[in-house]
XYZ file of C-alpha atoms in Angstrom:
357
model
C 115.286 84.018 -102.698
C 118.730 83.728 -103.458
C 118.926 87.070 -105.468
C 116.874 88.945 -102.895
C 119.843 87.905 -100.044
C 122.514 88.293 -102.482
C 120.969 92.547 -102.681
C 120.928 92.452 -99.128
C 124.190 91.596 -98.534
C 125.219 93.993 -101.202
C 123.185 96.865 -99.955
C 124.514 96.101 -96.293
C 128.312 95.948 -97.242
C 127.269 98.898 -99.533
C 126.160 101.525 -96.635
C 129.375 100.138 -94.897
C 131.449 101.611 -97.391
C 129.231 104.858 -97.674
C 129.319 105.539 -93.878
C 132.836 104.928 -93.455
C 133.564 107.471 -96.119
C 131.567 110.201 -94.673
C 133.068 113.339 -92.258
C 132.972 112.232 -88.703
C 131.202 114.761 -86.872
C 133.625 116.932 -84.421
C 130.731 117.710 -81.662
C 131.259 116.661 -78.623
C 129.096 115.858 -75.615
C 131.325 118.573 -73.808
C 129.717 121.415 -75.751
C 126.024 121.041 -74.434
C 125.232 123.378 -72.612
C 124.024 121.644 -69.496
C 122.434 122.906 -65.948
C 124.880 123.351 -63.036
C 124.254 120.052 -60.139
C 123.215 122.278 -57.564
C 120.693 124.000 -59.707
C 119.207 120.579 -61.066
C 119.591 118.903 -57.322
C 117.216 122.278 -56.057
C 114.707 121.780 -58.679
C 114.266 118.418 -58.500
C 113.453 118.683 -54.770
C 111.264 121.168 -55.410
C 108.904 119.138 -57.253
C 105.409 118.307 -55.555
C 105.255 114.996 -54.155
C 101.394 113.059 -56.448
C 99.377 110.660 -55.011
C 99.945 110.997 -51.468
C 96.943 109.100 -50.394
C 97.790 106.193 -52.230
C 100.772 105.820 -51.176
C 100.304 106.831 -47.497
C 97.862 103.756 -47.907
C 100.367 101.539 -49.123
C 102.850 102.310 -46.591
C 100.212 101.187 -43.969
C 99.789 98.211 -46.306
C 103.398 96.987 -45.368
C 103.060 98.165 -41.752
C 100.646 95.714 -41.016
C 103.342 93.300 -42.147
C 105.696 94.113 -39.426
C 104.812 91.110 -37.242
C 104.964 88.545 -39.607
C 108.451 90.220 -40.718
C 109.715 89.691 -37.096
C 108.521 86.128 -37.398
C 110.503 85.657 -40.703
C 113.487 86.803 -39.343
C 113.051 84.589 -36.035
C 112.545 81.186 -37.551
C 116.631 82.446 -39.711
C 115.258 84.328 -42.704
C 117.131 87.614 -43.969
C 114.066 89.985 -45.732
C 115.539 91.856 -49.086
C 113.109 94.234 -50.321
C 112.901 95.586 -53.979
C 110.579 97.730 -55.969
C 110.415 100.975 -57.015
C 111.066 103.639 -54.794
C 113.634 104.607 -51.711
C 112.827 101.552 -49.240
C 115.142 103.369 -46.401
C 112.539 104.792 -44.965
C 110.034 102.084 -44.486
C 113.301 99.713 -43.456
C 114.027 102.061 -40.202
C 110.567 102.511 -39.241
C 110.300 98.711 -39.012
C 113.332 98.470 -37.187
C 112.208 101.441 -34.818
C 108.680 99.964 -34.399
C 108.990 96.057 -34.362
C 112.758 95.112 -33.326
C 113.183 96.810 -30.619
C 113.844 93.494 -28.660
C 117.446 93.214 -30.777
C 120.146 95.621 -31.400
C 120.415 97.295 -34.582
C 123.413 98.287 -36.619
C 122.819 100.130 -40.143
C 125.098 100.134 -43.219
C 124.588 102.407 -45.504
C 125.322 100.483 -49.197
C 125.126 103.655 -51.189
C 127.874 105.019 -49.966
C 131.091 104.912 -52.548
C 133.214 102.931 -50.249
C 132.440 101.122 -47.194
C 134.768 99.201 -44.342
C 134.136 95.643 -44.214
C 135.494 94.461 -41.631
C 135.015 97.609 -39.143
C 131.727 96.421 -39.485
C 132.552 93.196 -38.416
C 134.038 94.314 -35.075
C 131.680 96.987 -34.233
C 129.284 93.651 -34.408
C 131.626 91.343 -32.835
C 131.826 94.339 -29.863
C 128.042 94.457 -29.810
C 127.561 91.105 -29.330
C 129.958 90.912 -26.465
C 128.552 93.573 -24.517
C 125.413 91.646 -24.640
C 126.997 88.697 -23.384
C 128.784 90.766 -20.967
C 125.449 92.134 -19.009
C 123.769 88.795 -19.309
C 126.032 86.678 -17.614
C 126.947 89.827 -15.054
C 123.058 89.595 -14.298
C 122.910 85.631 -14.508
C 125.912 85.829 -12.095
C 127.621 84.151 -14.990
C 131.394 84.257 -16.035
C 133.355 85.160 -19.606
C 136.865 84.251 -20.276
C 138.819 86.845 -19.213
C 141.682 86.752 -21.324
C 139.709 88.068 -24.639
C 141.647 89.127 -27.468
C 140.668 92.300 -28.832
C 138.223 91.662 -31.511
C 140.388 94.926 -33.938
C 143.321 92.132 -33.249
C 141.006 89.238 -34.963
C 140.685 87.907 -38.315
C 137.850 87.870 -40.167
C 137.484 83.995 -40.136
C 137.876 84.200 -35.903
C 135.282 87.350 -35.735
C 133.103 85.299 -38.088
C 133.348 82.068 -35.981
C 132.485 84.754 -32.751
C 129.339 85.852 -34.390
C 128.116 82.241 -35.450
C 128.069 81.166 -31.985
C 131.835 79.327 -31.228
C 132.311 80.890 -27.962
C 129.032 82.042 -26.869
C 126.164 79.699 -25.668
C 122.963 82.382 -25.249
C 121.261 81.991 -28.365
C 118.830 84.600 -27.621
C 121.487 87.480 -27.769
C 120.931 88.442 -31.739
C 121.994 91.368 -33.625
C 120.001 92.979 -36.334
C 121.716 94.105 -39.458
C 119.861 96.392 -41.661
C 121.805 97.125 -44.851
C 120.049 99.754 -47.054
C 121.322 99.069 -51.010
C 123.175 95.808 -50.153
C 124.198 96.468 -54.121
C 125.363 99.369 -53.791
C 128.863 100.660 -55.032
C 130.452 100.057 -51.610
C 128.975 96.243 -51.323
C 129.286 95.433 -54.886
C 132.808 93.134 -55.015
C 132.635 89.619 -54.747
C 134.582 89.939 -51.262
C 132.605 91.807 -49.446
C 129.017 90.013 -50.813
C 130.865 87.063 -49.504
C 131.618 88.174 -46.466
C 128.011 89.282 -46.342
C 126.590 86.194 -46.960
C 128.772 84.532 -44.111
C 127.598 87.406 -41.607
C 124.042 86.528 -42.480
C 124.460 82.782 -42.015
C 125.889 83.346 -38.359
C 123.553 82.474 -35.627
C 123.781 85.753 -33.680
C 123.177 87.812 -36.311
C 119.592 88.789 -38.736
C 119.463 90.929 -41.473
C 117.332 92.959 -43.401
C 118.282 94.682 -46.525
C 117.213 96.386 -50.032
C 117.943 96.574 -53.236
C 117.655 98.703 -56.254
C 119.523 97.862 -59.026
C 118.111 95.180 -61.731
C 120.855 92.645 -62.055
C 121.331 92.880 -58.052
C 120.748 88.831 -58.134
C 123.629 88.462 -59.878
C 125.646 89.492 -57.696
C 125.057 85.884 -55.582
C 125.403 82.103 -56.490
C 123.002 79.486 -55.215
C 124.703 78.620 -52.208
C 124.724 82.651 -51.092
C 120.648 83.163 -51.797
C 119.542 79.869 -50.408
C 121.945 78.322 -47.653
C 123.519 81.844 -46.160
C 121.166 84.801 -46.943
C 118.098 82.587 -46.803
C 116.171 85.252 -48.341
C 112.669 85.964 -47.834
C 112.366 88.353 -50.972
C 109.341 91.622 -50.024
C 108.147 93.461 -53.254
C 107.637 96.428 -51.774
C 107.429 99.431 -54.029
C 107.022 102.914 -52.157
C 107.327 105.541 -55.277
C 109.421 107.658 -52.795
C 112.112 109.459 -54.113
C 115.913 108.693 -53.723
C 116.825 111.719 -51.966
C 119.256 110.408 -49.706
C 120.863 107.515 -52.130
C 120.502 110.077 -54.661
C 123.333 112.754 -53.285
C 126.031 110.552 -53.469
C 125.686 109.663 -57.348
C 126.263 112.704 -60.119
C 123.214 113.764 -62.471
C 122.730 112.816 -66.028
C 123.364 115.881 -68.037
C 124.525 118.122 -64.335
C 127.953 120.022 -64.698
C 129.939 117.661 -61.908
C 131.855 119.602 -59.101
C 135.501 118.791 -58.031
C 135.050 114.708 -56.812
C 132.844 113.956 -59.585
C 135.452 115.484 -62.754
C 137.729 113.209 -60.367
C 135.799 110.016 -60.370
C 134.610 110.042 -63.977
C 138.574 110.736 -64.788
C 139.403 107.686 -62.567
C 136.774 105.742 -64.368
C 138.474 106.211 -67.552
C 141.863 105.917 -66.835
C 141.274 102.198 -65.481
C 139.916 101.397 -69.082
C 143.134 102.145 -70.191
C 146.451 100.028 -69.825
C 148.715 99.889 -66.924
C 151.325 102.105 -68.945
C 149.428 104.688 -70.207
C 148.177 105.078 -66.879
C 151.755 105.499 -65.276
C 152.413 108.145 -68.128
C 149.480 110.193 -66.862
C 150.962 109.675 -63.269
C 154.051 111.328 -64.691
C 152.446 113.994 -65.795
C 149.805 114.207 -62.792
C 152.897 113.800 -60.244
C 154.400 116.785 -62.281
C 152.015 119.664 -62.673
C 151.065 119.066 -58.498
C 154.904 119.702 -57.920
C 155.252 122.509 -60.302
C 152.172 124.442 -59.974
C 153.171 127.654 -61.542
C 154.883 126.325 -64.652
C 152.629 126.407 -67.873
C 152.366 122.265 -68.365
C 155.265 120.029 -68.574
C 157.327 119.607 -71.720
C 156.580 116.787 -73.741
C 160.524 115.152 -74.064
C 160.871 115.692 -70.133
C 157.613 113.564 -70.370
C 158.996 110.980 -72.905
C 162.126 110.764 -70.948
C 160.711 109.952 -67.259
C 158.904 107.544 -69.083
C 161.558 105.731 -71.335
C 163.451 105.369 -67.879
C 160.296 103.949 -65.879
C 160.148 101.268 -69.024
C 156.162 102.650 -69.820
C 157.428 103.716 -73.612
C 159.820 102.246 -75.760
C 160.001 105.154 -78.561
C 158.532 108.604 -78.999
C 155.244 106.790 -81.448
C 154.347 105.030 -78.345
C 153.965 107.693 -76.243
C 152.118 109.370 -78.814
C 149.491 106.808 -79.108
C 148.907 107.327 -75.094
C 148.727 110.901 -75.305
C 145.962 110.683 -78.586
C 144.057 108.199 -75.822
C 144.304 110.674 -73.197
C 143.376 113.621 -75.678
C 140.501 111.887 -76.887
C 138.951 111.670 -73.264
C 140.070 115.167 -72.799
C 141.991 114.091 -69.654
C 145.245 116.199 -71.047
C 145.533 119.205 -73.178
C 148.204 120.880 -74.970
C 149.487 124.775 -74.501
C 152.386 126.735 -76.085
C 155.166 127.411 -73.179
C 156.403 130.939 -73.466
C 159.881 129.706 -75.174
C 158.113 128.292 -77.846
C 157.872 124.128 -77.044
C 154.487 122.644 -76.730
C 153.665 121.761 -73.012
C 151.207 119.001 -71.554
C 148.487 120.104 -68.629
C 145.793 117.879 -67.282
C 142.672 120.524 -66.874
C 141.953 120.024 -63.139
C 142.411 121.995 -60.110
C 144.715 120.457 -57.758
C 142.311 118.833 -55.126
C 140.385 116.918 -58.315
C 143.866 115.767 -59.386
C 144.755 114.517 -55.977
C 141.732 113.051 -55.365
C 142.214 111.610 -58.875
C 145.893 110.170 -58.137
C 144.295 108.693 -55.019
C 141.434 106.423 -57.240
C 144.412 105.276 -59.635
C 146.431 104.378 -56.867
């Protein structure tokens, strides 16, 4: 037994050794030769919808549900629905056909980047219109020295919609969030501030969710006390059309905001410094447009005097990085010096400077 792990070890250790030595391979996943977005985006909604029998019966399925949804959400449950399939549809039909008792506000989660608190206030402004044509026809009264709700804090717009300063329980908002985890929800902030909107008395929600660690995005207290969630399996095998246009394609040539974004993404991997090198340089080629790149001691100079390089090997190592991610390139200038140029057109590199802001 001993022998036969003492050969495995030495075979393992072995291959080591043998696959370190061997020529790395200099292709690229640059050089396949991929379809265009728009081409693959056509295509794919081109393709014939299967089954549409089954799954026209299984939408009527969770139609018959609707009633004992409202119920859930009456007695202080949110609903989060998950399964397969785009559940946007099938979440606005319900609110169309069964809440039409409550006002409804929509977020849409799959969006890349999504207002918090605006959302908030539009709420806040809801409610208090509410309020405000109750009491007018209950002959009622409202303080009239209300601060405007923009003016508020979160904590005092929060304390509005739990009920502080307004006694009519029956006045409740609906809040339908379709992909509460998605890119514009996702920080711990705003699933916070979530949670707190859903545990306010005035307010019910109903939301979705897609992505498989989703639950992790919420302690104990968040999916018991302040959600509440009543969790709906409720896949429809519809496609993602809508969610679907505002992520990039597997294997799609990107257009201008995507080269941007997946720049952005890499640049944050990298360290503070080397990202305030490739400011430099970004800052540079958008106020010299015509010029060929920017030389690389102008570079290492800016940067020695913004303290982001100590010697000339330094920079080096942050130019290999960005290299190696293709984010800069090198040209010959016509008096001889090698120049730097980041291979973007000038709205990606805006948009770019912008994310690494």
């Amino acid at each position: 037994m001993d022998e036969e792990e003492f050969g495995f070890s030495r075979n393992y250790f072995l291959a080591k050794e043998l696959g370190g030595s061997r020529k790395k391979s200099t292709q690229k996943i640059s050089d396949i030769n991929v379809v265009d977005e728009q081409e693959l985006r056509a295509a794919t909604a081109n393709i014939e919808p299967k089954h549409e029998k089954e799954i026209e019966a299984l939408i009527n399925g969770y139609k018959s549900l609707y009633p004992k949804w409202v119920f859930e959400l009456r007695c202080g449950f949110g609903l989060l629905m998950y399964g397969f399939g785009s559940k946007k549809s099938l979440i606005e039909d319900f609110a169309s056909a069964a809440l039409t008792e409550y006002s409804v506000v929509v977020i849409n989660g799959y969006l890349q980047s999504i207002n918090i608190k605006q959302v908030v206030i539009a709420l806040a402004e809801l409610l208090w219109d509410q309020l405000k044509a109750k009491r007018r026809n209950a002959s009622g009264t409202l303080p009239k020295d209300q601060q405007p709700f923009n003016a508020r804090s979160m904590d005092d717009l929060l304390a509005f919609l739990n009920g502080s300063e307004v006694d009519e329980k029956d006045c409740v908002i609906c809040l339908v969030v379709h992909n509460i985890d998605g890119p514009g929800l996702r920080d711990s902030e705003t699933q916070q501030y979530l949670a707190q909107l859903a545990s306010c008395s005035h307010i019910r929600i109903v939301a979705s969710v897609d992505h498989v660690n989703a639950p992790l995005l919420w302690d104990k207290k968040m999916v018991h006390t302040q959600f509440n969630w009543y969790w709906y399996h409720v896949p429809t095998f519809a496609p993602y059309k809508v969610e679907g246009l505002f992520f990039p394609l597997i294997l799609a040539h990107g257009n201008t905001a995507q080269s941007a974004k997946t720049a952005a993404i890499v640049l944050q991997s990298l360290t503070p410094n080397a990202q305030g090198v490739f400011k430099i340089l970004a800052e540079y080629q958008l106020s010299h447009p015509d010029e060929e790149g920017m030389p690389i001691d102008e570079l290492y100079t800016i940067s020695r005097e913004r303290f982001l390089v100590s010697s000339q090997v330094t920079l080096n190592s942050h130019l290999t990085e960005f290299k190696d991610h293709e984010l800069v390139k090198t040209r010959r200038h016509s008096d001889g010096q090698d120049c730097l140029y980041i291979p973007l057109a000038t709205d990606a590199l805006e948009k770019l400077l912008t994310e690494i802001s």
